[in-house]
mmCIF file of C-alpha atoms in Angstrom:
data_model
loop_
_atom_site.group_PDB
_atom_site.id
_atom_site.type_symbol
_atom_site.label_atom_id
_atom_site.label_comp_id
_atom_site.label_asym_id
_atom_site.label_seq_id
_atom_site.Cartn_x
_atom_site.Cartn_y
_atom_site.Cartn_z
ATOM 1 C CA UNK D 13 -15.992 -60.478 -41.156
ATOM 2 C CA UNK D 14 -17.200 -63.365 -39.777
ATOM 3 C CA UNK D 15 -17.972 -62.705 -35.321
ATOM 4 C CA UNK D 16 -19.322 -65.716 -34.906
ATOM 5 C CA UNK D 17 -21.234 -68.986 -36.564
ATOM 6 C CA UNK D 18 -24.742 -67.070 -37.367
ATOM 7 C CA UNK D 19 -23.112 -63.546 -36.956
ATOM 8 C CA UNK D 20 -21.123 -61.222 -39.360
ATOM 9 C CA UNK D 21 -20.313 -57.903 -40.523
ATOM 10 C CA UNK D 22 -19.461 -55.603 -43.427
ATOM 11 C CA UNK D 23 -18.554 -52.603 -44.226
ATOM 12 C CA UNK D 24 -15.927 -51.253 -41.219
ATOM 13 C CA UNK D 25 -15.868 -49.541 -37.833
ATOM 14 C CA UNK D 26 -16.848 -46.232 -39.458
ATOM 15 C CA UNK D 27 -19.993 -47.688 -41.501
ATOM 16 C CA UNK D 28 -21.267 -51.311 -40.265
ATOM 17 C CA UNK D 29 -23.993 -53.801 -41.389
ATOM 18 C CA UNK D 30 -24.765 -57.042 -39.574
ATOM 19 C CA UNK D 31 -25.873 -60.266 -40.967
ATOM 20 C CA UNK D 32 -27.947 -62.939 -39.227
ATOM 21 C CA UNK D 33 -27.179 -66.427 -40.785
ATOM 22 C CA UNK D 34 -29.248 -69.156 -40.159
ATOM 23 C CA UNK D 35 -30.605 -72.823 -42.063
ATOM 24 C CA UNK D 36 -33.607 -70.784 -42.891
ATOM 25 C CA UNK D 37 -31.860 -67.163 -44.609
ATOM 26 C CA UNK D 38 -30.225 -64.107 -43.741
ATOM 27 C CA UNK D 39 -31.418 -60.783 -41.753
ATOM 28 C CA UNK D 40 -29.824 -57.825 -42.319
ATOM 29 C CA UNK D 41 -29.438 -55.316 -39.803
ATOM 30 C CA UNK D 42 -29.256 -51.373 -40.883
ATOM 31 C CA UNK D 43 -28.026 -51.170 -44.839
ATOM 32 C CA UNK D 44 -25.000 -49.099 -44.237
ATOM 33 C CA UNK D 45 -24.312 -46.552 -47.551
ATOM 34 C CA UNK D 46 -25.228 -47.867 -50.699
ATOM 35 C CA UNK D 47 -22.037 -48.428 -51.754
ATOM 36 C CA UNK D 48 -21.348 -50.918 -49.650
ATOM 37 C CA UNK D 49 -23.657 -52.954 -51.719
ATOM 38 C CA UNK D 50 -20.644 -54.864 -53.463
ATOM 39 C CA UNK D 51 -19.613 -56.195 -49.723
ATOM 40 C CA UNK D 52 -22.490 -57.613 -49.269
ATOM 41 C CA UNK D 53 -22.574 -59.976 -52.332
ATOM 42 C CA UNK D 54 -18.802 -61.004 -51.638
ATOM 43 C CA UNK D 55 -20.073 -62.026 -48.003
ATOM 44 C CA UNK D 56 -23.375 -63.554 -48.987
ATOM 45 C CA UNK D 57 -21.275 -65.658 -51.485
ATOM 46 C CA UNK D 58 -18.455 -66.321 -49.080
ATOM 47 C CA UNK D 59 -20.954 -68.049 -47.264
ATOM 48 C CA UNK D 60 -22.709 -69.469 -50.190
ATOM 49 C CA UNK D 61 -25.859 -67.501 -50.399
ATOM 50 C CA UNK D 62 -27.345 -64.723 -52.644
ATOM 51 C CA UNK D 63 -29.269 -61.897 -52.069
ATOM 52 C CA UNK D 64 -32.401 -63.730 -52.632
ATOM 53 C CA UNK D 65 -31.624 -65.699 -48.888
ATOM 54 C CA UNK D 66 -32.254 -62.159 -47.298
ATOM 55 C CA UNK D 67 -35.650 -62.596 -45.965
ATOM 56 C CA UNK D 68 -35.556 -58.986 -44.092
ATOM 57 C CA UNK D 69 -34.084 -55.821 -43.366
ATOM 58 C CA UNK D 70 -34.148 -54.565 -39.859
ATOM 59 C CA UNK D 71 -33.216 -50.811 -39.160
ATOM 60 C CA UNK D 72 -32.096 -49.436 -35.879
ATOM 61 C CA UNK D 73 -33.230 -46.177 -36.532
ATOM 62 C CA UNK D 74 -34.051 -43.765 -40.061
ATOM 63 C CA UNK D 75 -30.897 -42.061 -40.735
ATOM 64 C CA UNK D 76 -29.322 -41.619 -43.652
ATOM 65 C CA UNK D 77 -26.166 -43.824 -43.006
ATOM 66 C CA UNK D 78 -27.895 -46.771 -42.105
ATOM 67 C CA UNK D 79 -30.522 -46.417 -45.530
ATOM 68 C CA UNK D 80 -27.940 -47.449 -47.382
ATOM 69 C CA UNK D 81 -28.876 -50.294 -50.445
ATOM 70 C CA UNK D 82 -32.359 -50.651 -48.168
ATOM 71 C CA UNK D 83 -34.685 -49.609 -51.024
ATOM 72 C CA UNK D 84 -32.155 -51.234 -53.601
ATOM 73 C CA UNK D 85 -33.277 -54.395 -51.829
ATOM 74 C CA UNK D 86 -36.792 -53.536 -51.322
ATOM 75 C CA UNK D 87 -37.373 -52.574 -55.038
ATOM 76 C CA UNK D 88 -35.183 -55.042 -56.709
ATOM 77 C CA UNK D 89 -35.596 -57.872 -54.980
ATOM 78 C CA UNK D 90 -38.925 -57.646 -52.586
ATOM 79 C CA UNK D 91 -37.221 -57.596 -49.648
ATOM 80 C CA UNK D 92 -38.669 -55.858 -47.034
ATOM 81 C CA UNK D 93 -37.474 -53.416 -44.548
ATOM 82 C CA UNK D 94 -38.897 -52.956 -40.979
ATOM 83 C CA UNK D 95 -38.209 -49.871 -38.965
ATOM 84 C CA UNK D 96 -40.151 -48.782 -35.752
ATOM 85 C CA UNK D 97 -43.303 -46.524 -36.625
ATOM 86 C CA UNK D 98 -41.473 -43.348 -34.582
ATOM 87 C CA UNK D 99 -38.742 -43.740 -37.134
ATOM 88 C CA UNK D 100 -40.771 -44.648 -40.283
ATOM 89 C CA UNK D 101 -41.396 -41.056 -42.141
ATOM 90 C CA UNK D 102 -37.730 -40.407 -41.276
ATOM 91 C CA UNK D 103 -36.724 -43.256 -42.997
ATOM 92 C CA UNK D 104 -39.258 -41.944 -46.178
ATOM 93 C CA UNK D 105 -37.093 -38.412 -45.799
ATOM 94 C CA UNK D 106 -40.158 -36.809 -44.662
ATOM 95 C CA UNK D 107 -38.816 -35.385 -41.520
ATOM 96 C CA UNK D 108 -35.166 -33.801 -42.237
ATOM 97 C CA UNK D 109 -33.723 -33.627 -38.595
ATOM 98 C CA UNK D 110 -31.024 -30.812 -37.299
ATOM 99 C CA UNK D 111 -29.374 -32.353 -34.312
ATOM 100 C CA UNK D 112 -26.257 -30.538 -32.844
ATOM 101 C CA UNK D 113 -22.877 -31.495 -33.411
ATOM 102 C CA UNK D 114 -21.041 -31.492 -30.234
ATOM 103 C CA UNK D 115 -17.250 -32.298 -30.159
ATOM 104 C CA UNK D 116 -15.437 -32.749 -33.214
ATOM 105 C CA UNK D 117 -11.940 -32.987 -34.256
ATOM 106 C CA UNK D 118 -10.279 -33.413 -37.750
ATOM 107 C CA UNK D 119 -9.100 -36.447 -38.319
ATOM 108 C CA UNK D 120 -12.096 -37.769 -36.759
ATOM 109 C CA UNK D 121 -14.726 -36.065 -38.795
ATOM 110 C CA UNK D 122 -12.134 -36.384 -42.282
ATOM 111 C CA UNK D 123 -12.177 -40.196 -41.511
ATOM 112 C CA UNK D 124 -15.767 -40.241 -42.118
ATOM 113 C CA UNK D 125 -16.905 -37.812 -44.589
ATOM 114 C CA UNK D 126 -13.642 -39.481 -46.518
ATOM 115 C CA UNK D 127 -15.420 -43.409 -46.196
ATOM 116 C CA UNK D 128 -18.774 -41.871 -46.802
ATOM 117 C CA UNK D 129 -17.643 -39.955 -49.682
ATOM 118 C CA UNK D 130 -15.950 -43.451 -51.163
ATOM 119 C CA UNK D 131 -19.295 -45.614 -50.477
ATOM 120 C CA UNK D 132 -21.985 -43.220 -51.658
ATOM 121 C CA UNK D 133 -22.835 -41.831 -48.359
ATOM 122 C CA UNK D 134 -22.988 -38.363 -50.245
ATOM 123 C CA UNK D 135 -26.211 -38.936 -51.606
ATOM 124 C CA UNK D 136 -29.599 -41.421 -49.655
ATOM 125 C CA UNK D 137 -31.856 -42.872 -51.772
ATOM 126 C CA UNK D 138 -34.688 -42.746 -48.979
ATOM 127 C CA UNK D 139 -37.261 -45.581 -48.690
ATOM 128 C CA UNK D 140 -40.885 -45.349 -50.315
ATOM 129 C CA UNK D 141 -42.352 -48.547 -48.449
ATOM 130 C CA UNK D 142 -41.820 -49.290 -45.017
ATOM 131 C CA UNK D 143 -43.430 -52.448 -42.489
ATOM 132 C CA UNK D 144 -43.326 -50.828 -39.259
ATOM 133 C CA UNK D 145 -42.608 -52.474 -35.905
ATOM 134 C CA UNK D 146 -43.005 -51.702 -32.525
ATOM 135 C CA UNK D 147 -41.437 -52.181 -28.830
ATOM 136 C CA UNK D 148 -41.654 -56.395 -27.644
ATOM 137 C CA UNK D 149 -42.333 -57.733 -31.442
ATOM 138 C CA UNK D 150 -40.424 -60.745 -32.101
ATOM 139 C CA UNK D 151 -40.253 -60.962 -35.860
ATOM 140 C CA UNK D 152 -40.782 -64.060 -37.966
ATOM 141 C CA UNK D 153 -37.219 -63.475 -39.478
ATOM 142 C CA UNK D 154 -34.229 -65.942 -39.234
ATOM 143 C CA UNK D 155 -32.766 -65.249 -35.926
ATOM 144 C CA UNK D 156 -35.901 -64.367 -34.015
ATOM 145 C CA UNK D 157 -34.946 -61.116 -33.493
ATOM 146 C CA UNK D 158 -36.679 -59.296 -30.866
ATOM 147 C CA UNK D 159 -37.824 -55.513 -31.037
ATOM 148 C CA UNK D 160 -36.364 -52.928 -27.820
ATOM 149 C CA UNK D 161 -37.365 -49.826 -27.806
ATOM 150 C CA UNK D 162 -34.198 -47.474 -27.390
ATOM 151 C CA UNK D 163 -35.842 -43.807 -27.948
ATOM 152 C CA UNK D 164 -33.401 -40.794 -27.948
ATOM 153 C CA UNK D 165 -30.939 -41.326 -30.372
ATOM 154 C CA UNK D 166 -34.269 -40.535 -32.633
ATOM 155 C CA UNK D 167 -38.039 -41.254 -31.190
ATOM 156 C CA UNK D 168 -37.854 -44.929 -33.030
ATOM 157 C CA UNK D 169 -34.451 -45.794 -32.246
ATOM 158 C CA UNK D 170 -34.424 -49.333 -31.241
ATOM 159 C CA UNK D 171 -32.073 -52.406 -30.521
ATOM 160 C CA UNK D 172 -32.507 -55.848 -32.377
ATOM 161 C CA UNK D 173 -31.806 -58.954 -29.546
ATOM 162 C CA UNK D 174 -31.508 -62.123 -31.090
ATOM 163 C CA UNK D 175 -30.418 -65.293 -29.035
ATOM 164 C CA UNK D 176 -29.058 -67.217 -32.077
ATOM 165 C CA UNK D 177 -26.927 -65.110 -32.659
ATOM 166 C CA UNK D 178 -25.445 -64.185 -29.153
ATOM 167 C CA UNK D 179 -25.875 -60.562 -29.614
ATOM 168 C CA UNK D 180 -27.581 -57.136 -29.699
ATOM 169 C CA UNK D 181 -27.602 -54.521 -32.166
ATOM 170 C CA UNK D 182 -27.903 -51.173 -30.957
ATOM 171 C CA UNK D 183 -27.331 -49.001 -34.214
ATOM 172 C CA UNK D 184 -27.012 -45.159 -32.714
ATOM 173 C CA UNK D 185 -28.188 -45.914 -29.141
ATOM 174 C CA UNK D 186 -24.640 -46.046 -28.274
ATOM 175 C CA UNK D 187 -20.905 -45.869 -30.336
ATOM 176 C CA UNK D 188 -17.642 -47.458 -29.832
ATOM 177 C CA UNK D 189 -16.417 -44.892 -32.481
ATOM 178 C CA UNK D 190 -17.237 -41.416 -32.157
ATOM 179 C CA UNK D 191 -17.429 -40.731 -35.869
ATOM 180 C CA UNK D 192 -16.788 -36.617 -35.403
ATOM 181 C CA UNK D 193 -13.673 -37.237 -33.239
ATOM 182 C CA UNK D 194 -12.510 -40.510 -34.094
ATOM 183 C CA UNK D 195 -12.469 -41.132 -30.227
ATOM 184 C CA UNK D 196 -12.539 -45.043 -29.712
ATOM 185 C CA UNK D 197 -14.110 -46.976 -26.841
ATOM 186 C CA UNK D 198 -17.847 -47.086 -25.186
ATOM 187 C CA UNK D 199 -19.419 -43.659 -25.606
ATOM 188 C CA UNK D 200 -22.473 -41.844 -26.474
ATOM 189 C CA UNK D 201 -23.498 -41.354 -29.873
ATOM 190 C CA UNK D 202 -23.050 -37.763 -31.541
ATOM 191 C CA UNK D 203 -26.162 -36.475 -33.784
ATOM 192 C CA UNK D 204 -28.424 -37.660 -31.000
ATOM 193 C CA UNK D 205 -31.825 -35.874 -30.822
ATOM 194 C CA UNK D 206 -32.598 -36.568 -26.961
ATOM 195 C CA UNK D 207 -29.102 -37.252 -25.047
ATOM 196 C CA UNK D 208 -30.807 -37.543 -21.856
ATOM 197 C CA UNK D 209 -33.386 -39.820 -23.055
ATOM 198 C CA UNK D 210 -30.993 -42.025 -24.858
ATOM 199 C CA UNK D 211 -29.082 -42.654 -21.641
ATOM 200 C CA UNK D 212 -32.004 -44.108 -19.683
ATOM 201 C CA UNK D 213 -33.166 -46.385 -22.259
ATOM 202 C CA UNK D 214 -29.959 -48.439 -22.171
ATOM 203 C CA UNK D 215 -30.651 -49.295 -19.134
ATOM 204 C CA UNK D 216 -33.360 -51.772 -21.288
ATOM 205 C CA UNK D 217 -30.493 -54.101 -22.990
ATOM 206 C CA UNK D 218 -28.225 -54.016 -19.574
ATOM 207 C CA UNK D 219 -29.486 -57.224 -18.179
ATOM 208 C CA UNK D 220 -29.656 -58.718 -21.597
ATOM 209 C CA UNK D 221 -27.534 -62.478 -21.894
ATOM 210 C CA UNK D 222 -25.045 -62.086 -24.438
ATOM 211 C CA UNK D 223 -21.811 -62.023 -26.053
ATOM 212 C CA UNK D 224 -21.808 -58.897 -28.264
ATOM 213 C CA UNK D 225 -23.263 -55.639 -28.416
ATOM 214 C CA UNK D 226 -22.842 -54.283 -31.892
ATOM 215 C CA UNK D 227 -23.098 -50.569 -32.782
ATOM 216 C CA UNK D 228 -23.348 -48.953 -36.140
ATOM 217 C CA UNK D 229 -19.765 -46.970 -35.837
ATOM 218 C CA UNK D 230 -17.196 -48.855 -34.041
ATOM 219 C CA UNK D 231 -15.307 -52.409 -33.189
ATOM 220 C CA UNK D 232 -17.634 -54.910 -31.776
ATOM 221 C CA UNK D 233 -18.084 -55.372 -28.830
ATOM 222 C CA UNK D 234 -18.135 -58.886 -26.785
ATOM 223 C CA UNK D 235 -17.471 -58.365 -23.043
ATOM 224 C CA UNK D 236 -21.351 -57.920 -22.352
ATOM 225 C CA UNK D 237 -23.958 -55.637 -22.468
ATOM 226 C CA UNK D 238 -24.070 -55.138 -18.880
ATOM 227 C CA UNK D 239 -20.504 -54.278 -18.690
ATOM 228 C CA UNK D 240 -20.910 -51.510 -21.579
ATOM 229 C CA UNK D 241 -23.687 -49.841 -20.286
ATOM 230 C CA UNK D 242 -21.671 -49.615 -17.103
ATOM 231 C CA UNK D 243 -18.383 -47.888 -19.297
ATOM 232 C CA UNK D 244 -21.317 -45.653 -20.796
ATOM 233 C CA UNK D 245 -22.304 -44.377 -17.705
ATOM 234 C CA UNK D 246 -18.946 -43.770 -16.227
ATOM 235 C CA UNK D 247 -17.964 -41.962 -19.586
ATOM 236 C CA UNK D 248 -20.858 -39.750 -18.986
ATOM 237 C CA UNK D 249 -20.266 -38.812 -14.951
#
């Protein structure tokens, strides 16, 4: 799906990955489940390129369902994968996390057990080699993403800002598509480890100047960032 001339998507609104197309090669952000893997070569050729243009994976946080074909990438091909250093033994399965559940409802939580079940979500293939980042870094990665520092979803939750392409990626930090309910619109994200926490850090990508703001579960979103931290905060009082 292409959202705009640098920016596109895969996978759906249960499971997305984002891809940052520039002159100079493709980021990825989060690697979805690992099968999703075939999407992502019918994209990269759709737009001419191979996995070989992917200069970097960024992920917006360690869990599972955004690991995806990360170490696929990383061992095959020598790509390599950032994640923030709060995040980085989660993302090596090192720290197994039990965060509560909260609301759920059946065709919700069917929905996405169903798609995971479909594109390998079953089983993660966890990373072995990570480069960590932190809070301000602006990586040398087409795009010029820039690092925030989200924590509460998970301590190294983070969002990925990049002016090129008009948007921010906020992985868990916030959902358009509760993936237990199946509820649509802006919302906060279930299987959060710090709720409270979580809620204050938006408050770091409200002011940012752009088009989209692009979850890991849900439709797009392009009326702002401002404006969906504002629905966020309504949703919660």
């Amino acid at each position: 799906m292409k959202l705009g001339p640098q920016l596109h998507r895969i996978g759906s609104d249960i499971v997305a990955v984002y891809l940052i197309v520039t002159d100079e090669g493709v980021t990825l952000i989060d690697a979805g489940l690992s099968g999703q893997w075939p999407e992502l070569i019918s994209e990269l050729a759709s737009l001419g390129r191979t996995v070989d243009d992917i200069r970097g994976v960024i992920l917006t946080h360690g869990d599972s369902d955004h690991l995806g074909f990360a170490e696929r990438l990383r061992r095959d091909h020598d790509v390599p994968i950032f994640v923030h250093a709060a995040d980085a033994a989660r993302a090596r399965g090192e720290i197994k996390t039990k965060p509560t559940w909260g609301k759920v409802k059946l065709g919700g939580i069917t929905s996405f057990f169903w798609y995971a079940s479909r594109k390998g979500g079953l089983k993660t293939t966890y990373l072995t080699q990570v480069t960590t980042i932190e809070d301000g870094q602006v990586l040398d990665l087409p795009g010029a993403p820039r690092i925030i520092g989200l924590p509460g979803h998970s301590p190294g939750s983070i969002a990925i800002h990049s002016a090129a392409a008009d948007a921010v990626f906020v992985g868990d930090a916030l959902t358009t598509r509760h993936v237990l309910t199946g509820e649509n619109g802006p919302q906060p994200a279930p299987f959060t480890d710090d709720p409270a926490q979580a809620a204050t850090s938006l408050a770091r990508i409200a002011e940012l100047d752009v088009t989209w703001v692009l979850p890991g579960h849900g439709t797009p979103w392009n009326q702002g960032a401002g404006e969906i931290v504002r629905r966020i905060e309504a949703y919660r009082s």
